Amino acid sequence: MNTGTDYLLDLNARHSRTFIDLAMERRRYRGEHPTEIAALKCMDGRLHLPVMTRTAVGIIQPFRNLGGKFDLGWPFFQATLDNWAQYSISRGRHCLIFVTYHFARGDVHRGCRGFNYDTNAARDTAIKLKNQFERIYGKGAVVPIVCGIETDLDALILHGEDGRVVDLAEVKEGLSGLELESMLRSLYPSMPERIFKDMTPLVEGNIKHSRMIRTSNRPIEDAEHKEWVLGVGRGFDWLHAINTAFIVGPFDPNLFDAI
Amino acid sequence: MLKGNIDDGRVDPSGIVLMTSAAYRQIGPEYELAKEKARFLSKFALDVIKAKVPDLVPHLNILTGCTDLNTRKFEVLERLDKVSNPVTYKAA
């Protein structure tokens, strides 16, 4: 393997084989957890939810743009997202949408460059977008939740319906299934049971993953930007090597600025 | 940000890749449209980089293709290895 391009093509070939091999397992998982899950994320290459939640690729549908900034008024984004939601609903499935922002607990300058490292602005924008989803899709079948992604420990920060926040890296060790369920139900009291059940494995996966990152004492430089690929377009979820690519979806009408 | 990673010595400056992908599920017009979209996005992104970050251009390797969402297989439409192998490959 001689170049970065060769590495990418080899990675894709290996990933594609694995993806095909796991087709039946994915169908089984989908049968058990039918909720369609999407994540609106920044283009930042450190944000890989399948890795962070220990979920197989193909379960979480990613949408990426600079800063994780989206607006349901954008024509192409609106059409793509609505197609996804309508497809899910037509099959009798709920939709769960992670509306994310990101930051690093150890240093503000490892946070989101798309927001000039202003975590409050990034979070407020995510809240606004979540409210836009609720205004358009109402409550019940399509559920958006605000979720911070803390990149030093790869931890999810869940924002509850009443504004309370739970940092999954701070969840006590040995939390029982019942305690976890109780915590999540208090955060999302109106969440449909089906979504609740399908979200729980992702939360459990992130608790385990962030704990593993903490105990491994991952060097801070590994959490710094090291991307060497600029990906533009869609279909990149196979590129699951963390901190490798900035990925810009074709959603922003000002694509020039996003790139 | 890519240029910053080069300038700060965090990445190999000869290995920067501009990769463009369009996704499709079905052979036929959807597949053909994906190919057109990928080529358009590749040229568009390169034009943006030329206009905004011209210093990055000499470092770029370019990979353009489309991804079959049924298999996640990436099909190469165009490949330009500018630095280590200055040969352009164009798929049919």
Coordinates of C-alpha atoms in Angstrom, one line a residue:
Chain A
M1 CA 0.0 0.0 0.0
N2 CA 1.7 3.2 -1.2
T3 CA -0.5 6.2 -0.8
G4 CA -3.3 7.5 1.3
T5 CA -5.6 6.8 -1.6
D6 CA -4.6 3.2 -1.7
Y7 CA -5.2 3.0 2.1
L8 CA -8.7 4.5 1.6
L9 CA -9.6 2.0 -1.2
D10 CA -8.3 -0.9 0.8
L11 CA -10.2 0.3 3.9
N12 CA -13.3 0.5 1.8
A13 CA -12.8 -3.0 0.3
R14 CA -12.4 -4.5 3.8
H15 CA -15.3 -2.6 5.2
S16 CA -17.6 -3.5 2.3
R17 CA -16.8 -7.2 2.8
T18 CA -17.6 -6.9 6.5
F19 CA -20.8 -4.9 5.8
I20 CA -22.0 -7.6 3.4
D21 CA -21.0 -10.4 5.9
L22 CA -23.0 -8.6 8.6
A23 CA -26.2 -8.1 6.5
M24 CA -28.1 -10.9 8.2
E25 CA -27.0 -9.7 11.7
R26 CA -28.0 -6.2 10.8
R27 CA -31.5 -7.4 9.7
R28 CA -31.8 -9.3 13.0
Y29 CA -30.8 -6.2 15.0
R30 CA -33.2 -4.1 13.0
G31 CA -35.9 -6.6 13.8
E32 CA -35.2 -6.2 17.4
H33 CA -34.5 -2.5 17.3
P34 CA -36.6 -1.1 14.4
T35 CA -36.3 2.6 15.2
E36 CA -34.5 4.5 12.4
I37 CA -31.7 6.6 13.9
A38 CA -30.1 9.6 12.3
A39 CA -27.3 11.8 13.6
L40 CA -26.7 15.4 12.5
K41 CA -23.1 16.1 13.1
C42 CA -20.2 18.3 12.5
M43 CA -17.8 17.4 9.7
D44 CA -15.1 16.8 12.3
G45 CA -13.4 13.5 11.8
R46 CA -13.3 12.6 15.5
L47 CA -17.1 12.2 15.7
H48 CA -17.9 8.7 14.9
L49 CA -21.0 7.6 16.6
P50 CA -20.9 3.9 15.6
V51 CA -17.5 3.6 17.3
M52 CA -18.6 5.8 20.3
T53 CA -21.8 3.8 20.8
R54 CA -20.4 0.4 19.8
T55 CA -23.0 0.1 17.1
A56 CA -22.6 -1.6 13.8
V57 CA -22.2 0.6 10.8
G58 CA -25.5 1.0 8.9
I59 CA -27.7 1.5 11.9
I60 CA -27.1 5.3 12.4
Q61 CA -27.7 7.4 9.4
P62 CA -25.2 10.3 9.5
F63 CA -25.8 13.8 8.1
R64 CA -22.7 16.0 8.2
N65 CA -22.0 19.7 7.8
L66 CA -19.6 22.3 9.1
G67 CA -20.3 22.8 12.8
G68 CA -23.3 20.4 12.6
K69 CA -25.3 23.4 11.4
F70 CA -28.4 22.5 9.5
D71 CA -31.7 24.2 8.8
L72 CA -34.9 22.4 7.7
G73 CA -35.5 25.3 5.3
W74 CA -32.5 24.2 3.2
P75 CA -34.1 22.7 0.1
F76 CA -31.8 19.6 -0.4
F77 CA -31.5 18.9 3.3
Q78 CA -35.2 19.2 3.8
A79 CA -35.9 16.8 0.9
T80 CA -33.3 14.2 2.0
L81 CA -34.3 14.3 5.7
D82 CA -38.0 14.2 4.8
N83 CA -37.5 11.2 2.5
W84 CA -35.7 9.4 5.3
A85 CA -38.5 10.2 7.8
Q86 CA -41.3 9.4 5.3
Y87 CA -39.7 6.1 4.4
S88 CA -39.4 5.2 8.1
I89 CA -42.9 6.1 8.9
S90 CA -44.3 4.2 5.9
R91 CA -42.7 1.1 7.3
G92 CA -44.2 1.7 10.7
R93 CA -40.9 2.7 12.3
H94 CA -40.2 5.6 14.7
C95 CA -37.4 8.1 14.0
L96 CA -34.8 9.1 16.5
I97 CA -32.6 12.1 15.5
F98 CA -29.5 13.0 17.5
V99 CA -29.0 16.7 17.0
T100 CA -25.4 17.1 18.1
Y101 CA -22.7 19.6 18.9
H102 CA -19.2 18.9 20.1
F103 CA -16.5 20.1 22.5
A104 CA -13.5 18.8 24.5
R105 CA -13.5 19.0 28.2
G106 CA -9.8 19.5 28.5
D107 CA -9.2 22.4 26.2
V108 CA -11.7 24.7 24.5
H109 CA -9.4 24.7 21.4
R110 CA -10.0 21.0 20.8
G111 CA -13.6 21.9 20.4
C112 CA -15.7 22.9 17.4
R113 CA -13.8 25.1 14.9
G114 CA -17.0 25.6 13.0
F115 CA -18.3 27.6 15.9
N116 CA -15.0 29.2 16.7
Y117 CA -14.8 27.0 19.8
D118 CA -17.9 28.6 21.3
T119 CA -19.6 25.6 22.9
N120 CA -22.5 27.6 24.1
A121 CA -23.3 28.9 20.6
A122 CA -23.0 25.3 19.2
R123 CA -25.3 23.9 21.9
D124 CA -27.8 26.8 21.4
T125 CA -27.9 26.1 17.7
A126 CA -28.5 22.4 18.3
I127 CA -31.4 23.3 20.6
K128 CA -32.9 25.6 18.0
L129 CA -32.7 22.9 15.4
K130 CA -34.3 20.4 17.7
N131 CA -37.2 22.8 18.3
Q132 CA -37.5 23.2 14.5
F133 CA -37.9 19.4 14.2
E134 CA -40.6 19.4 16.9
R135 CA -42.4 22.3 15.2
I136 CA -42.5 20.5 11.9
Y137 CA -43.0 16.9 12.8
G138 CA -44.9 17.3 16.1
K139 CA -44.3 14.8 18.9
G140 CA -44.4 11.1 18.9
A141 CA -43.2 9.4 15.7
V142 CA -40.2 11.6 15.0
V143 CA -38.1 12.4 18.1
P144 CA -35.1 14.8 18.0
I145 CA -32.8 14.9 21.0
V146 CA -29.9 17.3 21.7
C147 CA -26.7 15.5 22.3
G148 CA -23.3 16.9 23.0
I149 CA -20.2 14.9 22.0
E150 CA -17.2 15.3 24.2
T151 CA -14.2 14.3 22.3
D152 CA -11.5 13.8 25.0
L153 CA -13.4 10.8 26.4
D154 CA -15.7 10.2 23.4
A155 CA -18.6 10.7 25.7
L156 CA -22.2 11.6 24.9
I157 CA -23.9 14.4 26.8
L158 CA -27.6 13.8 26.8
H159 CA -29.9 16.8 27.1
G160 CA -33.2 15.9 28.7
E161 CA -36.6 17.3 27.9
D162 CA -36.5 19.6 30.9
G163 CA -33.0 20.9 30.1
R164 CA -31.2 18.6 32.5
V165 CA -27.9 17.2 31.2
V166 CA -26.2 13.8 31.8
D167 CA -22.6 13.2 30.9
L168 CA -22.3 9.5 30.1
A169 CA -18.6 9.6 31.1
E170 CA -19.6 10.5 34.6
V171 CA -22.2 7.7 35.0
K172 CA -21.2 5.7 38.1
E173 CA -19.5 2.4 37.5
G174 CA -21.7 -0.7 38.0
L175 CA -24.9 1.1 37.1
S176 CA -27.6 -1.5 36.9
G177 CA -30.0 -1.9 34.0
L178 CA -32.8 -0.7 36.1
E179 CA -30.9 2.4 37.3
L180 CA -30.0 3.2 33.7
E181 CA -33.6 2.9 32.6
S182 CA -34.8 5.1 35.4
M183 CA -32.2 7.7 34.5
L184 CA -33.2 7.7 30.9
R185 CA -36.9 7.8 31.6
S186 CA -36.5 10.8 33.9
L187 CA -34.6 12.6 31.0
Y188 CA -37.1 11.6 28.4
P189 CA -40.5 11.1 30.0
S190 CA -42.5 11.6 26.8
M191 CA -40.3 9.4 24.6
P192 CA -42.3 6.6 23.0
E193 CA -41.4 3.2 24.5
R194 CA -40.2 1.8 21.2
I195 CA -37.6 4.6 20.7
F196 CA -36.6 4.3 24.4
K197 CA -35.8 0.6 23.9
D198 CA -33.9 1.2 20.8
M199 CA -31.9 4.1 22.2
T200 CA -30.8 2.2 25.3
P201 CA -28.2 0.0 23.6
L202 CA -26.5 3.1 22.2
V203 CA -26.3 4.7 25.6
E204 CA -24.9 1.4 27.2
G205 CA -22.4 1.2 24.4
N206 CA -21.2 4.8 25.0
I207 CA -20.9 4.3 28.7
K208 CA -18.6 1.3 28.1
H209 CA -16.7 3.1 25.3
S210 CA -16.0 6.3 27.3
R211 CA -15.0 4.3 30.3
M212 CA -12.5 2.3 28.1
I213 CA -11.1 5.6 26.7
R214 CA -10.7 6.9 30.3
T215 CA -8.9 3.8 31.6
S216 CA -6.7 3.6 28.5
N217 CA -5.4 7.1 29.2
R218 CA -5.5 7.9 25.5
P219 CA -2.8 10.5 24.8
I220 CA -4.3 13.9 24.3
E221 CA -2.6 14.3 20.9
D222 CA -4.7 11.4 19.7
A223 CA -7.8 13.6 20.4
E224 CA -6.4 16.5 18.4
H225 CA -7.2 17.1 14.7
K226 CA -5.2 14.7 12.5
E227 CA -7.5 14.5 9.5
W228 CA -5.9 14.1 6.1
V229 CA -9.0 13.5 4.0
L230 CA -11.6 16.0 2.9
G231 CA -14.7 14.0 2.0
V232 CA -17.5 15.7 0.1
G233 CA -20.8 14.1 -0.6
R234 CA -22.6 11.1 0.9
G235 CA -22.0 7.4 1.5
F236 CA -18.9 7.8 3.8
D237 CA -20.0 5.8 6.8
W238 CA -17.6 3.1 5.8
L239 CA -14.8 5.5 6.5
H240 CA -14.9 4.6 10.1
A241 CA -11.3 5.2 11.0
I242 CA -11.6 7.9 13.6
N243 CA -9.9 11.3 13.1
T244 CA -9.2 10.6 9.4
A245 CA -11.6 12.6 7.4
F246 CA -13.5 15.9 7.5
I247 CA -16.8 15.0 5.8
V248 CA -19.1 17.7 4.3
G249 CA -22.5 16.6 3.1
P250 CA -24.0 18.3 0.1
F251 CA -26.8 19.8 2.2
D252 CA -25.8 23.4 2.8
P253 CA -27.1 25.8 0.1
N254 CA -23.8 27.7 0.7
L255 CA -21.7 24.6 0.0
F256 CA -18.8 26.8 -1.1
D257 CA -18.5 28.1 2.5
A258 CA -19.0 24.7 4.0
I259 CA -16.1 23.2 2.0
Chain B
M1 CA -8.3 22.9 8.8
L2 CA -6.5 20.4 6.6
K3 CA -3.8 23.1 5.8
G4 CA -3.6 23.7 9.6
N5 CA -2.9 20.0 10.2
I6 CA -0.1 20.1 7.6
D7 CA 1.3 23.4 9.0
D8 CA 1.3 22.0 12.5
G9 CA 3.1 18.8 11.4
R10 CA 0.3 16.5 12.4
V11 CA -0.2 14.8 9.0
D12 CA 2.0 13.8 6.1
P13 CA 1.7 16.7 3.6
S14 CA 2.0 14.4 0.6
G15 CA -0.9 12.3 1.6
I16 CA -3.9 14.7 1.6
V17 CA -6.9 13.4 -0.2
L18 CA -9.9 15.2 -1.6
M19 CA -12.5 12.4 -1.9
T20 CA -15.9 12.8 -3.3
S21 CA -18.7 10.3 -3.1
A22 CA -22.3 10.2 -4.2
A23 CA -24.5 7.4 -2.9
Y24 CA -27.0 5.3 -4.7
R25 CA -29.1 2.1 -4.1
Q26 CA -30.4 1.1 -7.5
I27 CA -28.8 0.5 -10.9
G28 CA -30.3 2.7 -13.5
P29 CA -30.9 6.5 -13.4
E30 CA -30.1 6.7 -9.7
Y31 CA -26.7 5.2 -10.3
E32 CA -26.1 7.3 -13.4
L33 CA -27.1 10.5 -11.5
A34 CA -24.8 9.5 -8.6
K35 CA -21.9 9.4 -11.0
E36 CA -22.7 12.8 -12.4
K37 CA -23.1 14.2 -8.9
A38 CA -19.8 12.8 -7.8
R39 CA -18.0 14.4 -10.7
F40 CA -19.7 17.7 -10.2
L41 CA -18.9 17.8 -6.5
S42 CA -15.3 16.9 -7.1
K43 CA -14.8 19.7 -9.6
F44 CA -16.8 22.1 -7.3
A45 CA -14.7 21.2 -4.2
L46 CA -11.5 21.6 -6.1
D47 CA -12.6 25.0 -7.4
V48 CA -13.4 26.0 -3.8
I49 CA -10.0 24.9 -2.6
K50 CA -8.2 26.7 -5.5
A51 CA -10.1 29.9 -4.7
K52 CA -9.9 29.7 -0.9
V53 CA -6.8 27.7 0.1
P54 CA -4.6 27.6 -3.0
D55 CA -1.6 26.5 -0.9
L56 CA -3.4 23.2 -0.3
V57 CA -3.7 22.4 -4.0
P58 CA -0.1 21.0 -4.5
H59 CA -0.7 18.6 -1.6
L60 CA -4.0 17.2 -3.0
N61 CA -4.6 13.7 -4.2
I62 CA -8.1 13.4 -5.8
L63 CA -10.4 10.5 -5.6
T64 CA -13.9 10.6 -7.1
G65 CA -16.5 7.9 -7.0
C66 CA -19.8 6.6 -5.9
T67 CA -20.9 4.4 -3.1
D68 CA -23.4 1.5 -3.4
L69 CA -25.4 1.8 -0.2
N70 CA -26.3 -1.9 -0.4
T71 CA -22.7 -3.0 -0.1
R72 CA -20.9 0.2 0.9
K73 CA -18.6 -0.5 -2.0
F74 CA -16.9 2.6 -3.4
E75 CA -16.5 2.6 -7.1
V76 CA -13.6 4.8 -8.4
L77 CA -14.6 7.1 -11.2
E78 CA -11.5 9.2 -11.3
R79 CA -8.2 9.1 -9.4
L80 CA -5.4 11.6 -9.5
D81 CA -2.3 10.8 -7.4
K82 CA -0.6 14.1 -7.7
V83 CA 2.3 13.6 -5.4
S84 CA 3.6 10.1 -5.2
N85 CA 2.3 8.8 -8.6
P86 CA 1.4 11.5 -11.1
V87 CA -0.8 9.4 -13.2
T88 CA -4.5 10.0 -13.8
Y89 CA -6.8 7.0 -13.8
K90 CA -10.2 7.4 -15.3
A91 CA -12.8 4.6 -15.1
A92 CA -15.0 3.9 -18.1

